[in-house]
PDB file of N, CA and C in Angstrom:
ATOM      1  N   MET A  70     -27.383 -11.575  41.203  1.00 52.00           N
ATOM      2  CA  MET A  70     -28.186 -11.606  39.978  1.00 52.00           C
ATOM      3  C   MET A  70     -26.955 -10.809  39.692  1.00 52.00           C
ATOM      4  N   ALA A  71     -27.000 -10.724  37.749  1.00 55.00           N
ATOM      5  CA  ALA A  71     -25.838 -10.139  37.313  1.00 55.00           C
ATOM      6  C   ALA A  71     -26.043  -8.983  36.869  1.00 55.00           C
ATOM      7  N   GLN A  72     -24.803  -8.251  36.603  1.00 56.00           N
ATOM      8  CA  GLN A  72     -24.432  -6.698  36.414  1.00 56.00           C
ATOM      9  C   GLN A  72     -23.750  -6.653  35.067  1.00 56.00           C
ATOM     10  N   LYS A  73     -23.529  -5.716  34.559  1.00 57.00           N
ATOM     11  CA  LYS A  73     -23.422  -5.186  32.838  1.00 57.00           C
ATOM     12  C   LYS A  73     -21.863  -4.585  33.596  1.00 57.00           C
ATOM     13  N   THR A  74     -21.120  -5.244  33.474  1.00 54.00           N
ATOM     14  CA  THR A  74     -19.732  -4.852  34.117  1.00 54.00           C
ATOM     15  C   THR A  74     -18.550  -4.614  32.546  1.00 54.00           C
ATOM     16  N   SER A  75     -18.442  -3.773  31.693  1.00 51.00           N
ATOM     17  CA  SER A  75     -17.780  -2.878  30.697  1.00 51.00           C
ATOM     18  C   SER A  75     -17.339  -2.287  30.605  1.00 51.00           C
ATOM     19  N   GLY A  76     -15.929  -1.967  30.546  1.00 54.00           N
ATOM     20  CA  GLY A  76     -15.296  -1.074  30.109  1.00 54.00           C
ATOM     21  C   GLY A  76     -15.777  -0.002  28.470  1.00 54.00           C
ATOM     22  N   PRO A  77     -15.211   0.909  28.078  1.00 67.00           N
ATOM     23  CA  PRO A  77     -16.139   1.765  26.763  1.00 67.00           C
ATOM     24  C   PRO A  77     -15.131   0.582  25.640  1.00 67.00           C
ATOM     25  N   HIS A  78     -13.471   0.697  26.179  1.00 71.00           N
ATOM     26  CA  HIS A  78     -13.323  -0.619  24.380  1.00 71.00           C
ATOM     27  C   HIS A  78     -13.152  -1.550  25.364  1.00 71.00           C
ATOM     28  N   ALA A  79     -14.021  -2.517  26.351  1.00 73.00           N
ATOM     29  CA  ALA A  79     -13.578  -4.287  26.808  1.00 73.00           C
ATOM     30  C   ALA A  79     -14.507  -4.857  26.742  1.00 73.00           C
ATOM     31  N   PRO A  80     -14.094  -5.833  25.748  1.00 74.00           N
ATOM     32  CA  PRO A  80     -15.647  -6.911  25.330  1.00 74.00           C
ATOM     33  C   PRO A  80     -16.859  -6.910  26.707  1.00 74.00           C
ATOM     34  N   PRO A  81     -18.085  -6.712  25.966  1.00 79.00           N
ATOM     35  CA  PRO A  81     -18.937  -6.953  27.287  1.00 79.00           C
ATOM     36  C   PRO A  81     -18.606  -8.304  27.852  1.00 79.00           C
ATOM     37  N   THR A  82     -18.943  -7.935  29.063  1.00 80.00           N
ATOM     38  CA  THR A  82     -19.095  -8.780  30.035  1.00 80.00           C
ATOM     39  C   THR A  82     -20.598  -8.838  31.158  1.00 80.00           C
ATOM     40  N   LEU A  83     -20.514  -9.933  31.604  1.00 77.00           N
ATOM     41  CA  LEU A  83     -21.831  -9.695  33.238  1.00 77.00           C
ATOM     42  C   LEU A  83     -20.933 -10.785  34.102  1.00 77.00           C
ATOM     43  N   THR A  84     -21.391  -9.790  35.233  1.00 79.00           N
ATOM     44  CA  THR A  84     -20.714 -10.304  36.381  1.00 79.00           C
ATOM     45  C   THR A  84     -21.699 -11.339  37.072  1.00 79.00           C
ATOM     46  N   VAL A  85     -21.345 -12.536  37.235  1.00 75.00           N
ATOM     47  CA  VAL A  85     -22.129 -14.126  37.756  1.00 75.00           C
ATOM     48  C   VAL A  85     -21.274 -14.329  38.754  1.00 75.00           C
ATOM     49  N   LYS A  86     -22.164 -14.452  39.873  1.00 78.00           N
ATOM     50  CA  LYS A  86     -21.475 -15.183  40.868  1.00 78.00           C
ATOM     51  C   LYS A  86     -20.370 -14.354  41.756  1.00 78.00           C
ATOM     52  N   GLY A  87     -19.986 -13.663  41.586  1.00 77.00           N
ATOM     53  CA  GLY A  87     -18.575 -13.327  41.426  1.00 77.00           C
ATOM     54  C   GLY A  87     -17.383 -12.403  40.550  1.00 77.00           C
ATOM     55  N   ARG A  88     -17.273 -13.543  38.823  1.00 79.00           N
ATOM     56  CA  ARG A  88     -17.287 -13.579  37.816  1.00 79.00           C
ATOM     57  C   ARG A  88     -17.106 -13.384  36.141  1.00 79.00           C
ATOM     58  N   ASN A  89     -16.905 -12.736  36.072  1.00 81.00           N
ATOM     59  CA  ASN A  89     -17.071 -11.190  35.257  1.00 81.00           C
ATOM     60  C   ASN A  89     -17.070 -12.421  33.700  1.00 81.00           C
ATOM     61  N   VAL A  90     -17.991 -13.138  32.709  1.00 80.00           N
ATOM     62  CA  VAL A  90     -18.085 -14.101  32.060  1.00 80.00           C
ATOM     63  C   VAL A  90     -18.495 -12.771  30.394  1.00 80.00           C
ATOM     64  N   ARG A  91     -17.919 -13.441  29.419  1.00 82.00           N
ATOM     65  CA  ARG A  91     -18.186 -12.714  28.191  1.00 82.00           C
ATOM     66  C   ARG A  91     -19.428 -12.885  27.846  1.00 82.00           C
ATOM     67  N   VAL A  92     -20.067 -12.050  27.201  1.00 83.00           N
ATOM     68  CA  VAL A  92     -21.620 -12.622  26.939  1.00 83.00           C
ATOM     69  C   VAL A  92     -21.560 -13.349  25.792  1.00 83.00           C
ATOM     70  N   ARG A  93     -20.942 -13.408  25.197  1.00 82.00           N
ATOM     71  CA  ARG A  93     -20.850 -14.104  23.625  1.00 82.00           C
ATOM     72  C   ARG A  93     -20.223 -15.434  24.610  1.00 82.00           C
ATOM     73  N   THR A  94     -19.070 -15.756  25.102  1.00 83.00           N
ATOM     74  CA  THR A  94     -19.552 -16.919  26.407  1.00 83.00           C
ATOM     75  C   THR A  94     -20.368 -17.170  26.543  1.00 83.00           C
ATOM     76  N   ILE A  95     -21.456 -16.866  27.469  1.00 86.00           N
ATOM     77  CA  ILE A  95     -23.201 -17.358  27.877  1.00 86.00           C
ATOM     78  C   ILE A  95     -23.821 -17.792  26.358  1.00 86.00           C
ATOM     79  N   GLY A  96     -23.505 -16.888  25.296  1.00 88.00           N
ATOM     80  CA  GLY A  96     -24.330 -17.598  23.838  1.00 88.00           C
ATOM     81  C   GLY A  96     -23.982 -18.447  23.294  1.00 88.00           C
ATOM     82  N   ALA A  97     -22.555 -18.641  23.917  1.00 86.00           N
ATOM     83  CA  ALA A  97     -21.917 -19.516  23.057  1.00 86.00           C
ATOM     84  C   ALA A  97     -21.931 -21.526  23.933  1.00 86.00           C
ATOM     85  N   LEU A  98     -22.819 -20.792  25.264  1.00 89.00           N
ATOM     86  CA  LEU A  98     -23.007 -22.049  25.861  1.00 89.00           C
ATOM     87  C   LEU A  98     -23.975 -22.541  25.644  1.00 89.00           C
ATOM     88  N   VAL A  99     -25.173 -20.924  25.786  1.00 93.00           N
ATOM     89  CA  VAL A  99     -26.399 -21.763  25.536  1.00 93.00           C
ATOM     90  C   VAL A  99     -27.098 -22.550  23.558  1.00 93.00           C
ATOM     91  N   LEU A 100     -26.154 -21.742  22.708  1.00 91.00           N
ATOM     92  CA  LEU A 100     -26.116 -22.651  21.377  1.00 91.00           C
ATOM     93  C   LEU A 100     -25.837 -23.759  21.623  1.00 91.00           C
ATOM     94  N   ALA A 101     -24.371 -24.123  22.355  1.00 88.00           N
ATOM     95  CA  ALA A 101     -24.054 -25.677  22.669  1.00 88.00           C
ATOM     96  C   ALA A 101     -25.308 -26.739  23.671  1.00 88.00           C
ATOM     97  N   GLY A 102     -25.430 -25.797  24.388  1.00 92.00           N
ATOM     98  CA  GLY A 102     -26.906 -26.813  25.302  1.00 92.00           C
ATOM     99  C   GLY A 102     -28.095 -26.893  23.595  1.00 92.00           C
ATOM    100  N   LEU A 103     -28.264 -25.734  23.340  1.00 93.00           N
ATOM    101  CA  LEU A 103     -29.630 -26.263  22.215  1.00 93.00           C
ATOM    102  C   LEU A 103     -28.937 -27.724  21.273  1.00 93.00           C
ATOM    103  N   ALA A 104     -28.363 -27.209  20.844  1.00 90.00           N
ATOM    104  CA  ALA A 104     -27.285 -28.341  19.618  1.00 90.00           C
ATOM    105  C   ALA A 104     -27.495 -29.822  20.434  1.00 90.00           C
ATOM    106  N   ILE A 105     -27.317 -30.068  22.039  1.00 90.00           N
ATOM    107  CA  ILE A 105     -27.199 -31.336  22.460  1.00 90.00           C
ATOM    108  C   ILE A 105     -28.175 -31.547  22.373  1.00 90.00           C
ATOM    109  N   TRP A 106     -29.750 -31.335  22.734  1.00 93.00           N
ATOM    110  CA  TRP A 106     -31.028 -31.365  23.090  1.00 93.00           C
ATOM    111  C   TRP A 106     -30.966 -31.540  21.841  1.00 93.00           C
ATOM    112  N   PHE A 107     -31.259 -30.994  20.971  1.00 92.00           N
ATOM    113  CA  PHE A 107     -31.611 -31.457  19.075  1.00 92.00           C
ATOM    114  C   PHE A 107     -31.206 -32.461  19.051  1.00 92.00           C
ATOM    115  N   ILE A 108     -29.488 -32.947  19.324  1.00 89.00           N
ATOM    116  CA  ILE A 108     -29.519 -34.099  18.655  1.00 89.00           C
ATOM    117  C   ILE A 108     -29.743 -35.370  19.705  1.00 89.00           C
ATOM    118  N   ALA A 109     -30.195 -35.027  21.312  1.00 90.00           N
ATOM    119  CA  ALA A 109     -30.137 -36.309  21.824  1.00 90.00           C
ATOM    120  C   ALA A 109     -31.698 -36.957  21.506  1.00 90.00           C
ATOM    121  N   ALA A 110     -32.569 -35.274  20.832  1.00 92.00           N
ATOM    122  CA  ALA A 110     -34.171 -36.240  21.003  1.00 92.00           C
ATOM    123  C   ALA A 110     -34.191 -36.735  19.070  1.00 92.00           C
ATOM    124  N   ASN A 111     -33.247 -36.157  18.014  1.00 90.00           N
ATOM    125  CA  ASN A 111     -33.331 -37.146  17.467  1.00 90.00           C
ATOM    126  C   ASN A 111     -32.816 -38.510  17.699  1.00 90.00           C
ATOM    127  N   THR A 112     -33.969 -39.664  17.623  1.00 87.00           N
ATOM    128  CA  THR A 112     -32.551 -40.653  17.807  1.00 87.00           C
ATOM    129  C   THR A 112     -33.449 -42.094  16.640  1.00 87.00           C
ATOM    130  N   GLY A 113     -33.847 -41.714  15.492  1.00 93.00           N
ATOM    131  CA  GLY A 113     -33.764 -42.727  15.020  1.00 93.00           C
ATOM    132  C   GLY A 113     -32.618 -42.586  14.246  1.00 93.00           C
ATOM    133  N   SER A 114     -33.202 -43.886  13.114  1.00 93.00           N
ATOM    134  CA  SER A 114     -32.501 -44.567  11.700  1.00 93.00           C
ATOM    135  C   SER A 114     -32.343 -43.104  10.649  1.00 93.00           C
ATOM    136  N   ILE A 115     -31.908 -43.157  10.102  1.00 93.00           N
ATOM    137  CA  ILE A 115     -31.819 -42.688   8.491  1.00 93.00           C
ATOM    138  C   ILE A 115     -30.080 -44.081   7.503  1.00 93.00           C
ATOM    139  N   ALA A 116     -30.965 -43.025   6.156  1.00 94.00           N
ATOM    140  CA  ALA A 116     -29.791 -44.484   5.374  1.00 94.00           C
ATOM    141  C   ALA A 116     -29.346 -43.042   4.165  1.00 94.00           C
ATOM    142  N   ILE A 117     -27.850 -42.577   4.895  1.00 90.00           N
ATOM    143  CA  ILE A 117     -27.258 -41.455   3.625  1.00 90.00           C
ATOM    144  C   ILE A 117     -26.620 -42.297   2.617  1.00 90.00           C
ATOM    145  N   ARG A 118     -26.708 -41.742   1.187  1.00 91.00           N
ATOM    146  CA  ARG A 118     -26.560 -41.997   0.330  1.00 91.00           C
ATOM    147  C   ARG A 118     -24.841 -40.981   0.148  1.00 91.00           C
ATOM    148  N   LEU A 119     -23.785 -41.519   0.399  1.00 85.00           N
ATOM    149  CA  LEU A 119     -22.541 -41.351  -0.021  1.00 85.00           C
ATOM    150  C   LEU A 119     -21.950 -41.560  -1.242  1.00 85.00           C
ATOM    151  N   TRP A 120     -21.810 -40.915  -1.957  1.00 86.00           N
ATOM    152  CA  TRP A 120     -21.950 -41.054  -3.805  1.00 86.00           C
ATOM    153  C   TRP A 120     -22.339 -42.027  -4.219  1.00 86.00           C
ATOM    154  N   VAL A 121     -21.714 -43.548  -3.793  1.00 87.00           N
ATOM    155  CA  VAL A 121     -22.517 -44.982  -4.208  1.00 87.00           C
ATOM    156  C   VAL A 121     -22.904 -45.905  -3.147  1.00 87.00           C
ATOM    157  N   PRO A 122     -22.146 -45.934  -2.121  1.00 90.00           N
ATOM    158  CA  PRO A 122     -22.526 -46.686  -1.084  1.00 90.00           C
ATOM    159  C   PRO A 122     -23.757 -45.904  -0.280  1.00 90.00           C
ATOM    160  N   THR A 123     -24.780 -46.864   0.535  1.00 93.00           N
ATOM    161  CA  THR A 123     -25.748 -46.368   1.080  1.00 93.00           C
ATOM    162  C   THR A 123     -25.604 -46.925   2.673  1.00 93.00           C
ATOM    163  N   VAL A 124     -24.932 -46.050   3.184  1.00 92.00           N
ATOM    164  CA  VAL A 124     -25.332 -46.076   5.005  1.00 92.00           C
ATOM    165  C   VAL A 124     -26.045 -46.112   5.599  1.00 92.00           C
ATOM    166  N   THR A 125     -26.572 -46.541   6.977  1.00 94.00           N
ATOM    167  CA  THR A 125     -28.227 -46.558   7.335  1.00 94.00           C
ATOM    168  C   THR A 125     -27.598 -46.394   8.998  1.00 94.00           C
ATOM    169  N   LEU A 126     -27.488 -44.882   9.358  1.00 92.00           N
ATOM    170  CA  LEU A 126     -27.104 -44.462  10.887  1.00 92.00           C
ATOM    171  C   LEU A 126     -27.799 -43.866  11.738  1.00 92.00           C
ATOM    172  N   PRO A 127     -27.573 -43.820  12.785  1.00 93.00           N
ATOM    173  CA  PRO A 127     -28.522 -43.618  13.743  1.00 93.00           C
ATOM    174  C   PRO A 127     -28.864 -41.652  13.690  1.00 93.00           C
ATOM    175  N   LEU A 128     -29.251 -41.170  13.703  1.00 93.00           N
ATOM    176  CA  LEU A 128     -29.513 -39.903  12.940  1.00 93.00           C
ATOM    177  C   LEU A 128     -28.644 -38.901  13.850  1.00 93.00           C
ATOM    178  N   TRP A 129     -28.769 -39.341  15.317  1.00 92.00           N
ATOM    179  CA  TRP A 129     -27.968 -38.774  16.856  1.00 92.00           C
ATOM    180  C   TRP A 129     -26.122 -38.574  16.235  1.00 92.00           C
ATOM    181  N   ALA A 130     -26.367 -39.657  15.487  1.00 92.00           N
ATOM    182  CA  ALA A 130     -23.983 -40.474  15.123  1.00 92.00           C
ATOM    183  C   ALA A 130     -24.174 -39.222  13.861  1.00 92.00           C
ATOM    184  N   VAL A 131     -25.235 -39.074  13.233  1.00 92.00           N
ATOM    185  CA  VAL A 131     -24.899 -37.754  12.395  1.00 92.00           C
ATOM    186  C   VAL A 131     -24.664 -36.588  12.381  1.00 92.00           C
ATOM    187  N   LEU A 132     -25.879 -36.291  12.926  1.00 92.00           N
ATOM    188  CA  LEU A 132     -25.474 -34.837  13.489  1.00 92.00           C
ATOM    189  C   LEU A 132     -24.615 -34.206  14.786  1.00 92.00           C
ATOM    190  N   ALA A 133     -23.952 -35.287  15.355  1.00 91.00           N
ATOM    191  CA  ALA A 133     -22.942 -35.142  16.076  1.00 91.00           C
ATOM    192  C   ALA A 133     -21.851 -35.116  15.176  1.00 91.00           C
ATOM    193  N   VAL A 134     -21.673 -35.257  14.326  1.00 92.00           N
ATOM    194  CA  VAL A 134     -20.575 -35.412  13.618  1.00 92.00           C
ATOM    195  C   VAL A 134     -20.707 -34.290  12.314  1.00 92.00           C
ATOM    196  N   THR A 135     -21.804 -33.886  12.418  1.00 92.00           N
ATOM    197  CA  THR A 135     -21.812 -32.606  11.504  1.00 92.00           C
ATOM    198  C   THR A 135     -21.651 -31.332  12.325  1.00 92.00           C
ATOM    199  N   LEU A 136     -22.095 -31.687  13.893  1.00 90.00           N
ATOM    200  CA  LEU A 136     -21.867 -30.644  14.795  1.00 90.00           C
ATOM    201  C   LEU A 136     -19.999 -30.684  14.746  1.00 90.00           C
ATOM    202  N   VAL A 137     -19.593 -31.759  15.328  1.00 92.00           N
ATOM    203  CA  VAL A 137     -18.384 -31.211  15.243  1.00 92.00           C
ATOM    204  C   VAL A 137     -16.770 -30.674  13.795  1.00 92.00           C
ATOM    205  N   VAL A 138     -17.461 -31.814  12.799  1.00 94.00           N
ATOM    206  CA  VAL A 138     -17.240 -30.567  11.647  1.00 94.00           C
ATOM    207  C   VAL A 138     -17.324 -29.391  11.735  1.00 94.00           C
ATOM    208  N   GLY A 139     -18.802 -28.830  11.690  1.00 91.00           N
ATOM    209  CA  GLY A 139     -19.204 -27.704  12.099  1.00 91.00           C
ATOM    210  C   GLY A 139     -17.501 -26.802  12.629  1.00 91.00           C
ATOM    211  N   LEU A 140     -18.008 -26.768  13.482  1.00 88.00           N
ATOM    212  CA  LEU A 140     -16.542 -26.155  14.715  1.00 88.00           C
ATOM    213  C   LEU A 140     -15.599 -26.433  14.481  1.00 88.00           C
ATOM    214  N   VAL A 141     -14.988 -28.052  14.138  1.00 92.00           N
ATOM    215  CA  VAL A 141     -13.931 -27.725  13.362  1.00 92.00           C
ATOM    216  C   VAL A 141     -13.863 -26.699  12.818  1.00 92.00           C
ATOM    217  N   LEU A 142     -13.694 -27.209  11.306  1.00 93.00           N
ATOM    218  CA  LEU A 142     -13.652 -25.558  10.009  1.00 93.00           C
ATOM    219  C   LEU A 142     -14.260 -24.365  10.615  1.00 93.00           C
ATOM    220  N   GLY A 143     -14.995 -23.538  11.741  1.00 89.00           N
ATOM    221  CA  GLY A 143     -15.184 -22.290  12.361  1.00 89.00           C
ATOM    222  C   GLY A 143     -14.187 -22.022  12.851  1.00 89.00           C
ATOM    223  N   GLY A 144     -13.543 -23.497  14.121  1.00 88.00           N
ATOM    224  CA  GLY A 144     -13.004 -22.871  14.875  1.00 88.00           C
ATOM    225  C   GLY A 144     -11.130 -22.386  13.326  1.00 88.00           C
ATOM    226  N   TYR A 145     -11.102 -23.146  12.479  1.00 88.00           N
ATOM    227  CA  TYR A 145      -9.579 -23.180  11.888  1.00 88.00           C
ATOM    228  C   TYR A 145     -10.193 -21.788  10.762  1.00 88.00           C
ATOM    229  N   LEU A 146     -11.591 -21.433  10.966  1.00 88.00           N
ATOM    230  CA  LEU A 146     -11.297 -20.162   9.910  1.00 88.00           C
ATOM    231  C   LEU A 146     -11.406 -18.699  10.488  1.00 88.00           C
ATOM    232  N   PHE A 147     -11.829 -19.275  11.828  1.00 82.00           N
ATOM    233  CA  PHE A 147     -12.119 -18.148  12.797  1.00 82.00           C
ATOM    234  C   PHE A 147     -10.272 -17.444  12.988  1.00 82.00           C
ATOM    235  N   ARG A 148      -9.894 -18.499  13.914  1.00 79.00           N
ATOM    236  CA  ARG A 148      -8.221 -18.522  13.605  1.00 79.00           C
ATOM    237  C   ARG A 148      -7.394 -17.552  12.576  1.00 79.00           C
ATOM    238  N   ARG A 149      -7.529 -18.863  11.415  1.00 72.00           N
ATOM    239  CA  ARG A 149      -7.497 -17.895  10.280  1.00 72.00           C
ATOM    240  C   ARG A 149      -7.075 -16.194  10.206  1.00 72.00           C
ATOM    241  N   ARG A 150      -8.548 -16.287  10.454  1.00 68.00           N
ATOM    242  CA  ARG A 150      -8.171 -14.324  10.031  1.00 68.00           C
ATOM    243  C   ARG A 150      -7.862 -14.051  11.133  1.00 68.00           C
ATOM    244  N   ALA A 151      -8.348 -14.456  12.597  1.00 68.00           N
ATOM    245  CA  ALA A 151      -7.523 -13.927  13.673  1.00 68.00           C
ATOM    246  C   ALA A 151      -5.766 -13.016  13.206  1.00 68.00           C
ATOM    247  N   ARG A 152      -5.185 -14.105  12.558  1.00 67.00           N
ATOM    248  CA  ARG A 152      -4.056 -13.945  12.450  1.00 67.00           C
ATOM    249  C   ARG A 152      -3.613 -12.453  11.178  1.00 67.00           C
ATOM    250  N   ARG A 153      -4.681 -11.998  10.171  1.00 63.00           N
ATOM    251  CA  ARG A 153      -4.201 -11.799   9.963  1.00 63.00           C
ATOM    252  C   ARG A 153      -4.523  -9.838  10.203  1.00 63.00           C
TER     253      ARG A 153
END
């Protein structure tokens, strides 16, 4: 089973099968799994208006592109903030 093994100034971790895993990593994996499930569950087609043209795409493709763009922007902003 999992045990909490973190020091006073260390990031919170859990020991899973003999390995220390950060709680933040587990949370990110859970959110990624939920996002993938949500994308897989929405398979219908939708019409998207891009300023002038209207494009018909499967909803899963739109959600996947939105997820990737959000991850890239979030990673960029996080890395930029960490350098300060």
